[in-house]
CSV table of C-alpha atoms in Angstrom, one decimal:
chain,number,residue,atom,x,y,z
A,28,MET,CA,-11.5,-31.5,-4.7
A,29,MET,CA,-11.0,-28.3,-6.9
A,30,VAL,CA,-7.2,-28.5,-7.9
A,31,LEU,CA,-5.7,-25.1,-9.6
A,32,ALA,CA,-3.1,-26.6,-11.6
A,33,ALA,CA,0.4,-24.6,-12.9
A,34,TRP,CA,3.1,-26.6,-14.4
A,35,ASN,CA,5.9,-26.2,-15.9
A,36,LEU,CA,5.5,-21.6,-15.9
A,37,GLU,CA,7.7,-19.3,-17.9
A,38,PHE,CA,7.3,-16.3,-18.7
A,39,ALA,CA,9.0,-12.9,-19.9
A,40,TRP,CA,7.9,-9.0,-19.4
A,41,ARG,CA,8.8,-7.1,-22.6
A,42,GLY,CA,9.7,-3.0,-22.2
A,43,ARG,CA,11.6,0.0,-22.4
A,44,ASP,CA,13.9,-2.0,-20.8
A,45,GLY,CA,14.6,-4.8,-22.9
A,46,GLU,CA,13.1,-8.3,-21.6
A,47,ILE,CA,12.7,-9.1,-17.9
A,48,LYS,CA,12.4,-12.4,-17.2
A,49,ALA,CA,9.7,-12.4,-14.2
A,50,VAL,CA,8.6,-16.5,-14.0
A,51,SER,CA,11.2,-19.8,-14.2
A,52,GLY,CA,10.0,-23.4,-14.2
A,53,PHE,CA,7.0,-23.1,-11.9
A,54,SER,CA,5.2,-25.3,-10.6
A,55,ALA,CA,2.6,-25.6,-7.9
A,56,GLU,CA,-0.5,-27.9,-7.1
A,57,PHE,CA,-2.5,-25.8,-5.3
A,58,PRO,CA,-6.3,-27.4,-3.5
A,59,GLY,CA,-9.1,-26.6,-2.0
A,60,GLY,CA,-9.5,-26.3,1.9
A,61,VAL,CA,-6.4,-24.6,2.8
A,62,PRO,CA,-4.7,-21.6,1.7
A,63,HIS,CA,-2.2,-20.8,0.1
A,64,PHE,CA,0.2,-18.3,0.8
A,65,ILE,CA,2.4,-16.6,-2.4
A,66,CYS,CA,5.6,-14.5,-0.7
A,67,GLY,CA,8.9,-13.4,-1.3
A,68,PRO,CA,10.9,-11.0,-2.1
A,69,SER,CA,10.3,-7.7,-4.3
A,70,GLY,CA,10.7,-8.3,-7.1
A,71,SER,CA,10.2,-12.1,-7.5
A,72,GLY,CA,7.4,-12.4,-9.7
A,73,LYS,CA,5.0,-13.1,-6.8
A,74,THR,CA,2.0,-10.9,-8.8
A,75,THR,CA,3.0,-11.7,-11.7
A,76,LEU,CA,2.5,-15.0,-11.4
A,77,GLY,CA,-0.2,-13.7,-10.1
A,78,TYR,CA,-1.1,-12.5,-13.3
A,79,LEU,CA,-0.9,-16.0,-15.3
A,80,LEU,CA,-2.6,-18.7,-12.0
A,81,SER,CA,-5.9,-16.3,-12.8
A,82,GLY,CA,-5.5,-15.4,-16.5
A,83,LEU,CA,-4.8,-12.8,-17.4
A,84,ALA,CA,-1.1,-13.3,-18.2
A,85,VAL,CA,-1.0,-16.0,-21.0
A,86,PRO,CA,2.7,-18.0,-19.8
A,87,ASP,CA,4.9,-17.7,-22.5
A,88,ALA,CA,5.6,-21.6,-21.2
A,89,GLY,CA,4.5,-23.9,-19.4
A,90,SER,CA,0.4,-24.8,-18.3
A,91,VAL,CA,-2.4,-23.3,-15.9
A,92,SER,CA,-6.3,-25.1,-14.9
A,93,LEU,CA,-8.0,-26.0,-13.4
A,94,THR,CA,-9.8,-29.2,-12.5
A,95,GLY,CA,-12.7,-30.6,-9.8
A,96,VAL,CA,-14.9,-28.2,-10.7
A,97,LEU,CA,-18.5,-30.1,-10.4
A,98,PRO,CA,-20.7,-29.7,-13.3
A,99,GLY,CA,-22.7,-26.7,-13.9
A,100,GLN,CA,-20.7,-24.5,-11.1
A,101,ARG,CA,-19.2,-21.5,-13.3
A,102,ASP,CA,-15.9,-21.8,-14.4
A,103,ASN,CA,-15.0,-18.4,-11.7
A,104,ILE,CA,-11.7,-16.8,-11.2
A,105,ALA,CA,-10.9,-13.7,-9.1
A,106,TYR,CA,-8.2,-11.2,-8.6
A,107,VAL,CA,-7.7,-8.6,-6.3
A,108,PHE,CA,-4.9,-6.3,-7.5
A,109,GLN,CA,-2.5,-4.8,-5.1
A,110,PHE,CA,-4.2,-1.1,-6.0
A,111,ALA,CA,-7.0,-2.3,-6.7
A,112,GLU,CA,-9.2,1.3,-5.9
A,113,ASP,CA,-7.2,2.5,-9.7
A,114,LEU,CA,-9.6,-0.1,-10.6
A,115,PHE,CA,-12.9,1.2,-9.4
A,116,PHE,CA,-15.5,3.2,-12.2
A,117,GLU,CA,-18.6,3.3,-10.3
A,118,ASP,CA,-19.6,6.4,-9.0
A,119,THR,CA,-20.9,4.5,-5.7
A,120,VAL,CA,-20.5,1.6,-3.8
A,121,ALA,CA,-23.2,0.7,-4.9
A,122,GLY,CA,-22.8,0.6,-8.9
A,123,GLU,CA,-19.4,-1.3,-8.5
A,124,LEU,CA,-21.6,-4.0,-6.2
A,125,LYS,CA,-24.9,-4.4,-9.3
A,126,GLN,CA,-21.3,-4.4,-11.3
A,127,ILE,CA,-19.7,-6.6,-9.3
A,128,ALA,CA,-21.3,-9.2,-7.8
A,129,SER,CA,-25.1,-8.5,-9.0
A,130,GLY,CA,-27.8,-10.4,-7.6
A,131,ARG,CA,-26.2,-11.6,-4.9
A,132,GLU,CA,-26.8,-7.8,-1.4
A,133,GLU,CA,-27.2,-10.0,0.5
A,134,ARG,CA,-23.8,-12.6,0.1
A,135,ALA,CA,-22.5,-8.7,0.5
A,136,HIS,CA,-23.9,-7.9,3.1
A,137,GLU,CA,-23.1,-11.0,4.7
A,138,VAL,CA,-18.7,-10.8,3.9
A,139,PHE,CA,-19.1,-7.1,4.4
A,140,ALA,CA,-19.9,-7.9,8.3
A,141,GLN,CA,-17.7,-10.5,8.3
A,142,LEU,CA,-14.8,-7.6,7.4
A,143,GLY,CA,-16.7,-5.7,9.2
A,144,ILE,CA,-18.3,-3.0,7.7
A,145,HIS,CA,-21.7,-2.2,7.5
A,146,LEU,CA,-22.3,-1.7,3.6
A,147,SER,CA,-25.5,-0.2,3.9
A,148,GLU,CA,-23.4,2.7,5.3
A,149,ILE,CA,-21.6,3.2,2.3
A,150,LEU,CA,-23.7,2.6,-1.0
A,151,ALA,CA,-23.8,5.5,-1.5
A,152,GLN,CA,-20.3,6.5,-1.1
A,153,PRO,CA,-18.0,7.4,-4.9
A,154,PRO,CA,-15.7,4.5,-4.1
A,155,HIS,CA,-12.7,7.1,-5.2
A,156,CYS,CA,-13.2,9.2,-1.6
A,157,LEU,CA,-12.7,5.7,0.4
A,158,SER,CA,-9.9,5.8,2.7
A,159,ALA,CA,-6.9,3.6,0.8
A,160,GLY,CA,-7.8,1.3,3.6
A,161,TYR,CA,-11.4,0.8,3.2
A,162,ALA,CA,-11.3,1.1,-0.7
A,163,ARG,CA,-9.0,-2.5,-0.4
A,164,LEU,CA,-12.2,-4.3,1.9
A,165,VAL,CA,-14.8,-3.0,-0.3
A,166,ALA,CA,-13.0,-4.5,-3.4
A,167,VAL,CA,-11.7,-7.6,-1.5
A,168,GLY,CA,-15.4,-7.8,0.0
A,169,LEU,CA,-17.3,-7.7,-3.6
A,170,GLN,CA,-14.8,-10.1,-4.8
A,171,MET,CA,-15.9,-13.0,-2.1
A,172,ALA,CA,-18.9,-11.4,-2.1
A,173,ARG,CA,-19.0,-13.4,-6.1
A,174,ASP,CA,-18.1,-16.4,-4.3
A,175,PRO,CA,-15.5,-17.2,-7.3
A,176,GLN,CA,-14.9,-20.1,-6.8
A,177,VAL,CA,-10.6,-19.7,-7.4
A,178,LEU,CA,-9.4,-16.0,-5.5
A,179,ILE,CA,-6.6,-14.7,-6.0
A,180,LEU,CA,-5.6,-11.9,-3.7
A,181,ASP,CA,-2.6,-8.7,-4.0
A,182,GLU,CA,-1.2,-7.2,-1.0
A,183,PRO,CA,-5.1,-7.9,0.7
A,184,THR,CA,-4.1,-6.5,5.2
A,185,ILE,CA,-1.7,-3.7,3.8
A,186,GLY,CA,-2.9,-0.3,5.0
A,187,LEU,CA,-5.1,-2.2,7.2
A,188,ASP,CA,-4.7,-0.9,11.2
A,189,TRP,CA,-4.8,-4.4,13.5
A,190,ARG,CA,-8.9,-4.0,13.8
A,191,PHE,CA,-9.2,-4.6,10.4
A,192,HIS,CA,-6.6,-7.6,10.0
A,193,GLN,CA,-8.5,-9.0,12.5
A,194,SER,CA,-11.4,-9.1,10.5
A,195,MET,CA,-9.9,-10.0,6.9
A,196,ALA,CA,-8.5,-12.7,8.6
A,197,ALA,CA,-11.6,-13.9,9.9
A,198,ALA,CA,-13.6,-13.3,6.9
A,199,LEU,CA,-11.1,-15.2,4.5
A,200,ARG,CA,-10.8,-18.0,7.5
A,201,ASN,CA,-15.0,-18.4,7.0
A,202,TRP,CA,-14.5,-18.9,3.3
A,203,ILE,CA,-12.5,-21.0,2.9
A,204,SER,CA,-14.0,-24.4,1.3
A,205,PRO,CA,-13.1,-27.4,-0.3
A,206,SER,CA,-14.8,-26.3,-3.2
A,207,ARG,CA,-13.0,-23.1,-3.5
A,208,ILE,CA,-9.4,-22.5,-3.6
A,209,LEU,CA,-7.8,-19.3,-2.1
A,210,LEU,CA,-4.5,-17.6,-3.0
A,211,VAL,CA,-2.2,-14.6,-1.3
A,212,ILE,CA,0.4,-12.9,-2.6
A,213,THR,CA,1.2,-11.6,1.0
A,214,HIS,CA,4.2,-9.7,2.6
A,215,ASP,CA,2.5,-10.2,6.0
A,216,LEU,CA,3.0,-12.6,7.8
A,217,ASP,CA,0.8,-12.1,10.6
A,218,LEU,CA,-2.2,-13.0,8.7
A,219,MET,CA,0.0,-15.9,8.1
A,220,ARG,CA,0.4,-17.3,11.4
A,221,GLU,CA,-3.4,-16.6,12.0
A,222,LEU,CA,-5.5,-18.9,9.0
A,223,GLY,CA,-1.4,-21.0,8.1
A,224,GLY,CA,-2.0,-23.2,5.5
A,225,GLN,CA,0.6,-24.0,2.7
A,226,ALA,CA,2.9,-21.4,1.6
A,227,TRP,CA,5.5,-21.2,-1.4
A,228,VAL,CA,7.7,-18.7,-1.1
A,229,VAL,CA,8.9,-17.4,-5.3
A,230,SER,CA,12.4,-15.9,-6.2
A,231,GLY,CA,13.8,-14.6,-9.1
A,232,GLY,CA,10.9,-16.1,-10.8
A,233,GLN,CA,11.8,-19.6,-9.5
A,234,LEU,CA,9.6,-22.3,-7.0
A,235,ALA,CA,12.1,-21.3,-4.0
A,236,TRP,CA,10.3,-23.5,-0.6
A,237,SER,CA,7.3,-24.6,-0.5
A,238,GLY,CA,6.1,-25.7,3.0
A,239,ASP,CA,3.9,-25.2,6.0
A,240,VAL,CA,3.8,-22.3,6.9
A,241,ALA,CA,3.7,-22.6,10.6
A,242,ALA,CA,7.3,-23.7,9.2
A,243,LEU,CA,8.5,-21.6,7.3
A,244,LEU,CA,7.4,-19.2,10.6
A,245,ALA,CA,9.4,-21.5,12.3
A,246,ASP,CA,13.0,-20.6,10.4
A,247,VAL,CA,15.0,-17.5,10.8
A,248,SER,CA,17.0,-17.8,8.6
A,249,LEU,CA,14.6,-19.0,5.7
A,250,LEU,CA,12.9,-15.9,6.2
A,251,GLU,CA,16.0,-13.6,6.2
A,252,LYS,CA,16.9,-15.7,3.8
A,253,PHE,CA,13.5,-14.7,1.3
A,254,ALA,CA,13.6,-11.3,2.8
A,255,LEU,CA,10.1,-11.8,4.8
A,256,ARG,CA,11.1,-10.6,8.4
A,257,PHE,CA,10.9,-7.4,8.9
B,27,MET,CA,13.6,26.7,12.1
B,28,ALA,CA,10.4,27.0,10.4
B,29,GLU,CA,7.2,25.7,11.5
B,30,LEU,CA,3.9,24.5,9.2
B,31,THR,CA,0.2,24.5,11.4
B,32,ALA,CA,-2.8,24.3,10.6
B,33,SER,CA,-4.5,26.0,12.6
B,34,ASP,CA,-8.9,25.5,13.7
B,35,LEU,CA,-9.1,22.6,10.5
B,36,ARG,CA,-12.3,22.3,9.0
B,37,PHE,CA,-13.2,19.8,6.4
B,38,ALA,CA,-15.9,17.5,5.1
B,39,PHE,CA,-16.1,16.1,2.1
B,40,GLY,CA,-19.6,17.2,0.4
B,41,GLN,CA,-21.9,17.1,2.5
B,42,ARG,CA,-21.0,14.4,5.0
B,43,PRO,CA,-19.9,14.7,8.2
B,44,ALA,CA,-16.8,16.6,8.6
B,45,LEU,CA,-14.2,14.9,9.3
B,46,PHE,CA,-12.5,17.3,11.6
B,47,ASP,CA,-13.2,20.4,13.4
B,48,GLY,CA,-10.9,21.9,15.4
B,49,LEU,CA,-7.9,20.3,14.5
B,50,ASN,CA,-4.8,21.5,15.5
B,51,VAL,CA,-1.0,20.4,14.4
B,52,THR,CA,2.4,21.7,14.7
B,53,VAL,CA,5.6,20.2,12.8
B,54,ARG,CA,8.9,21.7,12.4
B,55,THR,CA,12.1,21.5,10.3
B,56,GLY,CA,14.7,19.5,11.7
B,57,GLU,CA,11.5,17.1,14.0
B,58,THR,CA,10.2,14.1,12.5
B,59,VAL,CA,6.7,13.5,13.9
B,60,VAL,CA,4.2,10.1,13.1
B,61,LEU,CA,1.3,10.4,13.4
B,62,TRP,CA,-1.4,6.8,13.9
B,63,GLY,CA,-4.4,6.6,12.9
B,64,GLU,CA,-6.8,3.9,12.0
B,65,ASN,CA,-8.3,3.3,8.5
B,66,ALA,CA,-10.6,6.5,7.3
B,67,SER,CA,-9.3,8.4,11.0
B,68,GLY,CA,-8.9,11.1,8.0
B,69,LYS,CA,-4.7,10.9,8.0
B,70,THR,CA,-4.1,10.4,3.8
B,71,THR,CA,-7.2,13.7,4.1
B,72,LEU,CA,-4.8,16.2,6.9
B,73,LEU,CA,-1.9,15.8,4.4
B,74,ARG,CA,-4.0,16.8,1.4
B,75,LEU,CA,-5.2,19.7,3.4
B,76,LEU,CA,-1.3,20.4,5.4
B,77,ALA,CA,0.2,19.8,1.1
B,78,GLY,CA,-2.3,22.6,0.0
B,79,MET,CA,-4.0,20.5,-2.1
B,80,LEU,CA,-7.1,20.7,-0.4
B,81,GLU,CA,-8.6,24.0,0.8
B,82,PRO,CA,-10.2,23.8,4.6
B,83,LEU,CA,-14.0,25.3,5.3
B,84,ARG,CA,-11.9,27.0,8.5
B,85,GLY,CA,-8.8,27.9,9.9
B,86,ALA,CA,-5.8,27.8,7.9
B,87,VAL,CA,-2.4,26.1,7.2
B,88,ARG,CA,-0.2,28.5,7.4
B,89,ILE,CA,3.4,28.3,7.3
B,90,ASP,CA,5.9,30.4,9.6
B,91,GLY,CA,2.6,32.6,9.0
B,92,THR,CA,2.4,32.7,4.9
B,93,PRO,CA,-0.5,31.1,4.0
B,94,ILE,CA,0.2,26.9,2.3
B,95,ALA,CA,-1.3,28.8,-1.0
B,96,GLU,CA,1.7,31.2,-1.8
B,97,GLN,CA,4.0,28.4,-0.6
B,98,ARG,CA,3.5,25.2,-1.8
B,99,GLY,CA,6.4,24.4,-3.5
B,100,ARG,CA,7.7,23.9,0.9
B,101,VAL,CA,5.7,21.3,1.8
B,102,GLY,CA,6.6,18.1,-0.6
B,103,ILE,CA,4.0,14.9,-0.7
B,104,LEU,CA,4.4,11.2,-0.9
B,105,PHE,CA,2.2,9.2,-1.6
B,106,GLN,CA,1.2,5.7,-0.2
B,107,ASN,CA,1.8,4.5,-4.3
B,108,PRO,CA,4.8,5.3,-6.0
B,109,ASP,CA,3.2,5.4,-9.5
B,110,HIS,CA,0.7,7.8,-8.2
B,111,GLN,CA,3.6,10.3,-8.6
B,112,MET,CA,6.3,9.2,-11.6
B,113,ILE,CA,6.0,10.2,-15.4
B,114,ALA,CA,9.0,9.8,-16.9
B,115,PRO,CA,9.9,8.2,-19.1
B,116,THR,CA,13.5,7.0,-16.6
B,117,VAL,CA,14.7,7.9,-13.1
B,118,GLU,CA,17.3,10.3,-14.1
B,119,GLU,CA,14.0,12.6,-16.3
B,120,GLU,CA,12.1,12.3,-13.4
B,121,ILE,CA,14.4,14.3,-11.1
B,122,ALA,CA,15.0,16.4,-13.5
B,123,LEU,CA,10.9,16.9,-14.3
B,124,GLY,CA,9.7,19.1,-11.2
B,125,LEU,CA,12.9,22.1,-11.7
B,126,GLU,CA,11.9,21.7,-16.2
B,127,LEU,CA,8.4,22.6,-15.9
B,128,ARG,CA,10.0,25.7,-13.5
B,129,GLY,CA,12.3,26.9,-16.4
B,130,THR,CA,15.3,25.5,-13.9
B,131,PRO,CA,18.0,25.7,-16.7
B,132,PRO,CA,20.4,22.6,-17.1
B,133,GLU,CA,23.7,23.8,-15.5
B,134,VAL,CA,21.6,24.8,-12.7
B,135,MET,CA,19.4,21.1,-13.0
B,136,GLN,CA,21.9,19.3,-13.6
B,137,PRO,CA,24.1,19.7,-10.3
B,138,VAL,CA,21.2,19.5,-8.4
B,139,VAL,CA,19.9,15.8,-10.1
B,140,GLU,CA,23.8,14.1,-9.8
B,141,ASN,CA,24.1,14.5,-6.2
B,142,LEU,CA,20.2,13.9,-6.0
B,143,LEU,CA,21.3,10.2,-8.4
B,144,GLY,CA,23.9,10.1,-5.6
B,145,ARG,CA,22.7,10.8,-2.4
B,146,PHE,CA,20.2,7.9,-2.8
B,147,GLY,CA,21.9,5.3,-4.5
B,148,LEU,CA,20.3,5.8,-7.9
B,149,GLU,CA,22.7,6.1,-9.9
B,150,GLN,CA,23.1,2.9,-11.4
B,151,MET,CA,19.6,3.3,-11.8
B,152,ARG,CA,19.4,6.8,-14.0
B,153,SER,CA,18.6,5.4,-17.0
B,154,ARG,CA,15.4,3.3,-16.1
B,155,SER,CA,12.3,3.6,-16.4
B,156,PRO,CA,10.9,3.5,-13.2
B,157,GLU,CA,8.6,1.0,-14.1
B,158,SER,CA,10.8,-1.5,-14.4
B,159,LEU,CA,12.2,-0.3,-9.7
B,160,SER,CA,10.9,-2.6,-6.6
B,161,GLY,CA,8.1,0.1,-4.6
B,162,GLY,CA,11.4,0.9,-2.9
B,163,GLN,CA,13.5,1.6,-5.3
B,164,LYS,CA,10.5,3.7,-6.5
B,165,GLN,CA,9.8,5.7,-3.5
B,166,ARG,CA,13.6,6.3,-3.4
B,167,VAL,CA,13.0,8.0,-7.1
B,168,ALA,CA,9.6,9.7,-5.6
B,169,LEU,CA,11.8,11.2,-2.6
B,170,ALA,CA,14.4,12.6,-4.6
B,171,ALA,CA,12.7,13.8,-6.7
B,172,ILE,CA,10.5,15.6,-4.0
B,173,MET,CA,13.8,16.9,-2.4
B,174,ALA,CA,15.2,18.9,-6.4
B,175,PHE,CA,12.5,21.5,-4.7
B,176,ARG,CA,14.0,22.1,-1.8
B,177,PRO,CA,10.8,21.6,0.1
B,178,LEU,CA,10.9,22.3,3.8
B,179,PHE,CA,8.4,20.3,5.2
B,180,LEU,CA,7.7,17.0,3.6
B,181,LEU,CA,4.5,14.2,4.3
B,182,PHE,CA,4.5,10.6,4.2
B,183,ASP,CA,1.1,8.9,3.1
B,184,GLU,CA,1.8,5.2,5.3
B,185,PRO,CA,5.3,5.0,2.3
B,186,ASP,CA,6.0,1.4,3.4
B,187,SER,CA,3.2,0.2,3.3
B,188,TYR,CA,4.5,-1.8,0.1
B,189,LEU,CA,7.9,-2.2,0.8
B,190,ASP,CA,9.2,-5.7,1.7
B,191,ALA,CA,11.8,-5.7,4.4
B,192,PRO,CA,14.7,-5.1,2.5
B,193,SER,CA,13.3,-1.8,1.2
B,194,ARG,CA,11.3,-0.9,3.9
B,195,ARG,CA,14.6,-0.2,6.0
B,196,ASP,CA,16.7,1.1,2.0
B,197,LEU,CA,13.3,3.8,2.3
B,198,LEU,CA,14.3,4.3,5.6
B,199,ALA,CA,17.8,4.7,5.8
B,200,ALA,CA,16.9,7.6,2.9
B,201,VAL,CA,14.2,8.9,5.9
B,202,GLU,CA,17.4,9.0,8.0
B,203,GLU,CA,19.7,11.0,5.2
B,204,ILE,CA,17.9,14.5,4.7
B,205,ARG,CA,16.2,14.0,8.9
B,206,SER,CA,17.6,17.3,9.7
B,207,GLU,CA,17.2,19.0,5.8
B,208,VAL,CA,12.9,18.8,6.9
B,209,GLY,CA,10.4,18.6,8.6
B,210,MET,CA,8.6,14.8,8.0
B,211,LEU,CA,5.4,14.0,9.0
B,212,TRP,CA,4.9,10.4,9.4
B,213,THR,CA,1.5,8.7,8.7
B,214,THR,CA,0.9,4.8,9.9
B,215,PRO,CA,-1.6,3.1,10.6
B,216,ASN,CA,0.6,0.9,12.7
B,217,PRO,CA,1.6,1.6,15.9
B,218,ARG,CA,4.8,-0.7,14.7
B,219,ARG,CA,5.8,0.4,11.4
B,220,ARG,CA,7.3,4.0,11.2
B,221,PRO,CA,10.5,5.3,11.6
B,222,ARG,CA,12.7,7.3,14.8
B,223,ALA,CA,10.6,9.8,15.7
B,224,ASP,CA,10.6,13.1,18.1
B,225,ARG,CA,7.3,13.1,18.9
B,226,LEU,CA,4.6,10.7,18.4
B,227,LEU,CA,0.4,11.7,17.2
B,228,LEU,CA,-2.4,10.2,17.8
B,229,LEU,CA,-4.9,11.2,15.4
B,230,GLU,CA,-8.3,9.8,16.5
B,231,ARG,CA,-12.5,11.5,16.0
B,232,GLY,CA,-11.1,14.2,14.4
B,233,GLN,CA,-8.9,15.3,16.8
B,234,ILE,CA,-4.8,15.4,17.4
B,235,ARG,CA,-3.4,14.3,20.5
B,236,GLU,CA,-0.2,13.4,21.9
B,237,LEU,CA,1.0,9.8,23.4
B,238,SER,CA,4.1,9.1,24.9
B,239,GLU,CA,6.4,5.7,23.6
B,240,SER,CA,5.1,4.1,25.9
B,241,GLU,CA,1.7,5.4,25.2
B,242,LEU,CA,2.3,4.0,22.1
B,243,THR,CA,3.8,1.3,22.5
B,244,ALA,CA,0.2,-0.5,24.1
B,245,HIS,CA,-1.0,0.7,21.5
B,246,ALA,CA,1.2,-1.3,19.5
B,247,GLN,CA,0.5,-5.0,21.8
B,248,THR,CA,-3.2,-4.2,21.3
B,249,GLY,CA,-2.8,-4.6,17.7
B,250,VAL,CA,-0.4,-7.1,14.7
B,251,SER,CA,1.3,-5.9,11.6
B,252,ALA,CA,-0.2,-5.2,8.6
């Protein structure tokens, strides 16, 4: 089984306001086959953790490793940013598809159908003209079509209406397998309830709680404590 | 009382089918209107038309009969992503920026900025970079910067999408603070998430219709929150 492992991660952002510690002493193992949810209050370090786990940021200390990769398989990790729609570069959705999932058009159509979108109907559209919710679905769908070994999504359901929320949940459920690792950074308890799996609650840059999603959702005091309850 | 009115709007992106054709909507100062619509129903486009950022192909947007193009400063818009409307190095400068660009004298500008820092609970972070703030704090800064213009109307484009529970409560408290001073139109794809509203609207297939609380509640129960 494939496992993404983090060991004792430390990271601080350095900027005009000085050094801000974002992640401290974070260790975890994320096996494939079950969805993993990283949740916690705003500013708790969730997105930074996503950057570290995906290799987009290098930890000040500690390490991240991916084990169980079969020989010949590409060691690929896909990350979809919170504002993924800001990262479209091409003139059309077809151009984005060519850049991101070239040669995987058939798979892309399949994934988009699961997400509730007819890909052929939007291929000619400029991606920056899509509505925010649609753009997010497109960004997620394009990365899913690549079938990376690790897929990290930062708040993928924000701004989705209930219909697309349902289809996103279904598409992610279909995508999960023992040879794929899914990590979702989210505040969305409905998505967690739909998919189940493992919850990793981050607070102040540290792992504050981990366990079964159902156990977290059943514990009102935990939800209140970590600002997860609306 | 002032009225922001869109009448008989027709709009399309390029050669694509019309998003709106004959759309009408009115918002009055002192009222809060929630506009619910599914993804890609045209909520953001409508707000941009109401703010004068887009030109309709037909119809007009007016405030008390005067075309919006002649009074754009009277309509403020709060985007989904506050990073899209922040460019100053500090919170204080961000709030002052619009007034400064209009050539407002410092002795007039400073009391306005001080008042807004206080009203929106931003005094402690006045020297911080907006980049370093949480989502809720950023939205409060964006709101304060808009209020510096003394707008008559505020348009909210799903402003709580990225906020966690405390930040959302924070933003809703800030909205309560200014509720009586302006007319507000708040869009959402999720009927369960909205401020206290005087009127509820549904944008569907290019048209707007009023919903009752019970109709909206029924819709909300068919879905899950996003």
